[in-house]
Amino acid sequence: MSRGASRELDALRSLHQVFTAIHSGQDLAEVLQRAAQGVVDALGFQVAVIDFVDPYGYVEALAVAGDEDACRALKGRRVSLDELQDEFAVAEDWGLLKFVPHDRLPEGAEYSWAPDYEPLEDPEAWHPLDALIALLQGPTGEMLGMLSVDLPVDGRRPNHLTRQVLEMFAVQAGLAIYHAQERERLQERVRLAAATRRIVETASQELDLDRVLEACFEPLVDGFHADRVVIRVFDVDVEGPHGERLATEGATYPPGILGHLPALLAGERGETSRARGARMLDLGERVAWACWPARRSVVVGELGDTTSGLLDEAERGAVLEMVHGLGASSMLLVPLGAGPEVLGTVALFRADASSGWSEAENEAALEVGRELGRVVHRTRLYQRERQLVTELQELDHYKVEMIGTITHELKNPLTSISGHVELLEDEGVAPTSVGAIGRNVRRLQRLVGDLLLLNSVQDPQRPFAPSPLDLGALVEEVGDLLAIQASRRQVTLDTSGVGQAIRILGERDDVLRLLTNVIGNGIKYTPQGGVVRVAARAVDGRAEFTCQDTGIGIAEHDLSTLFDEFDRGSNPAAHAQPGTGLGLAIVRRIVERHGGTVEVESSLGSGSTFRVTLPMPDGQEAAAPDVTQGHSFRIG
Ligand code: ADP
């Protein structure tokens, strides 16, 4: 057999081996290495390189065979595809092969490796700067890689036969890359589908949001090959990051770091970094709202960055710094939403700088965001429903208690009245019984009157129709009415502190009732010889009315329930006076209805001060008045 024929046989054998390797599904790098070696061994080139085109437009040398220097120089080399396009543009087209003669090489071309030797004196001689590249393509012609050869052993440009065999190697190497990528894509799809399914399954079985979030970490870390996962759920009811439910899983921060995300995002470097962390959260929220309507994700990183149009350069730089601070090289962020609403974000971080986020990963992450959005929406509805049920139950409980107390309050005087009536029937008219009947009837009248009033002031159906009123005049009116009661009890009622022309916005009957109850209590709970001082003035755009007495005072522990229905406190001196325990409950409802405030400041044995503020017709909100003495309690 001639030398040429044996070389061709070697080439065919080597080609056959490459075929076999491809179809037996061996490791891609190994298959390509074999192909490169085959080219060197069988086709008489001293250097063969197989490059692979990555999704980000770079070619990287995966397999290098032949000359040791060349192997060292070329292995792992990464060049942008754009640069190569310049070389292809000037190449001679040899079918799948591109031949770039040294004299056409674009200026500054970096790609070719230039061995140091003198070319032959021959028009067909191979020049050290010549380049011969075979494109590796997929079934539909997409460029997957390239096979380049250099340094033909005979020092000449390859003949027709060598080119044809080289093309065959290229076709096989192209198929090998294509199949390997397909295999990888398939594995990735299976992996992502499994992760998404696990999340959907947990989400459909679990009602507790925290438990759903916790169960997401493992599938997200495994399925998406993420090194850290941060799930953030915005809380619509609470402002600021502290009200949010945050969960993260990663190498440094275990789950359970809830509420510390600003510090985490800032890399925990003090107060200013915290502010930066909070800024990151704001940015994340803004980006999520921008992404949600388009159902898109965003990648921040050196590879495959998609922030353009969403973040400006400075913002992108800051986010990237945060990503690096977390020990990652890139972040994939998807909105977590339901309907038109964005409810949070899912951020996946990856440390490996050479692997970006694939389209399949982007889509699967979006699906996870939608699924978690549904869960958050559902748990919110569930929580709202439960809250409503609790409120209704409380209301029910209140009604039952109220009816119980009212019945009790009505029963005592009625029992007493009926007892005395029986006595009257048996023994004729007895003055003590008449007195008791009269007392109890008055008590019943007071009680029924107060109940009716309470019912009316807390009736949500009753429209609120305020009008401008003169507070000073109303206080004077009530003062006149209560003057007899005060003088009977030998208590001085001093209204000299009532200013002129203090306008309020309110309902006349309600305000009169409020003033009567507060001033009336002052007189009732002040022993003989005491003073009740009433004042009214305008403070910071609001009308303020105060009633200060020198009476029995109120114990600190009674203050917080003072405005509850039927509460009469614990002081026996107060119980000695007639009362229903409804007067201040009525005051409280009236104040609430008017958008005012009421506060009491008192200490046992040394008198009390009640201070009520009400809105003025064009008044502004005023700061709450300062409480300076004794103990106090405030409503509104
Ligand atoms: P009532 O006066 O009918 O008992 P209120 O609701 O008006 O009911 O008042 C509730 C309780 O608050 C009173 O029973 C009393 O113990 C206490 N209280 C109200 N005003 C004063 C006051 N000016 N001084 C001392 N105690 C008071």
JSON list of C-alpha atoms and ligand atoms in Angstrom, two decimals, residues 521-522 524-525 549 552-554 562 567-569 574 578-585 608 610, ligand 1:
[
{"chain": "A", "resi": 521, "resn": "ASN", "atom": "CA", "xyz": [-68.92, 63.38, 86.72]},
{"chain": "A", "resi": 522, "resn": "GLY", "atom": "CA", "xyz": [-66.63, 66.12, 88.00]},
{"chain": "A", "resi": 524, "resn": "LYS", "atom": "CA", "xyz": [-70.58, 63.91, 91.22]},
{"chain": "A", "resi": 525, "resn": "TYR", "atom": "CA", "xyz": [-67.16, 62.61, 92.20]},
{"chain": "A", "resi": 549, "resn": "ASP", "atom": "CA", "xyz": [-61.80, 68.63, 89.63]},
{"chain": "A", "resi": 552, "resn": "ILE", "atom": "CA", "xyz": [-61.74, 61.51, 94.68]},
{"chain": "A", "resi": 553, "resn": "GLY", "atom": "CA", "xyz": [-59.44, 60.78, 91.72]},
{"chain": "A", "resi": 554, "resn": "ILE", "atom": "CA", "xyz": [-59.00, 57.51, 89.84]},
{"chain": "A", "resi": 562, "resn": "LEU", "atom": "CA", "xyz": [-62.53, 53.67, 82.35]},
{"chain": "A", "resi": 567, "resn": "ASP", "atom": "CA", "xyz": [-67.11, 50.07, 84.04]},
{"chain": "A", "resi": 568, "resn": "ARG", "atom": "CA", "xyz": [-67.37, 51.92, 87.35]},
{"chain": "A", "resi": 569, "resn": "GLY", "atom": "CA", "xyz": [-63.80, 51.47, 88.55]},
{"chain": "A", "resi": 574, "resn": "ALA", "atom": "CA", "xyz": [-67.25, 56.16, 93.38]},
{"chain": "A", "resi": 578, "resn": "PRO", "atom": "CA", "xyz": [-75.46, 56.72, 91.67]},
{"chain": "A", "resi": 579, "resn": "GLY", "atom": "CA", "xyz": [-74.27, 55.76, 88.21]},
{"chain": "A", "resi": 580, "resn": "THR", "atom": "CA", "xyz": [-74.58, 53.32, 85.32]},
{"chain": "A", "resi": 581, "resn": "GLY", "atom": "CA", "xyz": [-70.97, 53.10, 84.14]},
{"chain": "A", "resi": 582, "resn": "LEU", "atom": "CA", "xyz": [-72.13, 54.18, 80.68]},
{"chain": "A", "resi": 583, "resn": "GLY", "atom": "CA", "xyz": [-71.39, 57.92, 80.79]},
{"chain": "A", "resi": 584, "resn": "LEU", "atom": "CA", "xyz": [-67.74, 57.73, 79.68]},
{"chain": "A", "resi": 585, "resn": "ALA", "atom": "CA", "xyz": [-68.52, 54.96, 77.14]},
{"chain": "A", "resi": 608, "resn": "SER", "atom": "CA", "xyz": [-58.88, 64.33, 87.90]},
{"chain": "A", "resi": 610, "resn": "PHE", "atom": "CA", "xyz": [-60.43, 65.26, 81.54]},
{"chain": "B", "resi": 1, "resn": "ADP", "atom": "P1", "xyz": [-70.83, 56.47, 86.10]},
{"chain": "B", "resi": 1, "resn": "ADP", "atom": "O1", "xyz": [-70.40, 57.83, 86.53]},
{"chain": "B", "resi": 1, "resn": "ADP", "atom": "O2", "xyz": [-72.25, 56.41, 85.73]},
{"chain": "B", "resi": 1, "resn": "ADP", "atom": "O3", "xyz": [-70.39, 55.42, 87.04]},
{"chain": "B", "resi": 1, "resn": "ADP", "atom": "P2", "xyz": [-69.06, 56.89, 83.89]},
{"chain": "B", "resi": 1, "resn": "ADP", "atom": "O4", "xyz": [-68.86, 56.06, 82.69]},
{"chain": "B", "resi": 1, "resn": "ADP", "atom": "O5", "xyz": [-69.40, 58.27, 83.68]},
{"chain": "B", "resi": 1, "resn": "ADP", "atom": "O6", "xyz": [-70.10, 56.12, 84.76]},
{"chain": "B", "resi": 1, "resn": "ADP", "atom": "O7", "xyz": [-67.73, 56.81, 84.73]},
{"chain": "B", "resi": 1, "resn": "ADP", "atom": "C1", "xyz": [-67.13, 55.57, 84.96]},
{"chain": "B", "resi": 1, "resn": "ADP", "atom": "C2", "xyz": [-66.36, 55.56, 86.25]},
{"chain": "B", "resi": 1, "resn": "ADP", "atom": "O8", "xyz": [-65.25, 56.42, 86.16]},
{"chain": "B", "resi": 1, "resn": "ADP", "atom": "C3", "xyz": [-67.12, 56.09, 87.44]},
{"chain": "B", "resi": 1, "resn": "ADP", "atom": "O9", "xyz": [-67.91, 55.10, 88.02]},
{"chain": "B", "resi": 1, "resn": "ADP", "atom": "C4", "xyz": [-66.00, 56.54, 88.34]},
{"chain": "B", "resi": 1, "resn": "ADP", "atom": "O10", "xyz": [-65.48, 55.46, 89.06]},
{"chain": "B", "resi": 1, "resn": "ADP", "atom": "C5", "xyz": [-64.97, 57.03, 87.38]},
{"chain": "B", "resi": 1, "resn": "ADP", "atom": "N1", "xyz": [-65.00, 58.50, 87.17]},
{"chain": "B", "resi": 1, "resn": "ADP", "atom": "C6", "xyz": [-65.52, 59.16, 86.12]},
{"chain": "B", "resi": 1, "resn": "ADP", "atom": "N2", "xyz": [-65.32, 60.49, 86.24]},
{"chain": "B", "resi": 1, "resn": "ADP", "atom": "C7", "xyz": [-64.65, 60.67, 87.39]},
{"chain": "B", "resi": 1, "resn": "ADP", "atom": "C8", "xyz": [-64.14, 61.82, 88.11]},
{"chain": "B", "resi": 1, "resn": "ADP", "atom": "N3", "xyz": [-64.28, 63.06, 87.62]},
{"chain": "B", "resi": 1, "resn": "ADP", "atom": "N4", "xyz": [-63.49, 61.60, 89.26]},
{"chain": "B", "resi": 1, "resn": "ADP", "atom": "C9", "xyz": [-63.32, 60.35, 89.74]},
{"chain": "B", "resi": 1, "resn": "ADP", "atom": "N5", "xyz": [-63.79, 59.25, 89.15]},
{"chain": "B", "resi": 1, "resn": "ADP", "atom": "C10", "xyz": [-64.44, 59.40, 87.99]}
]
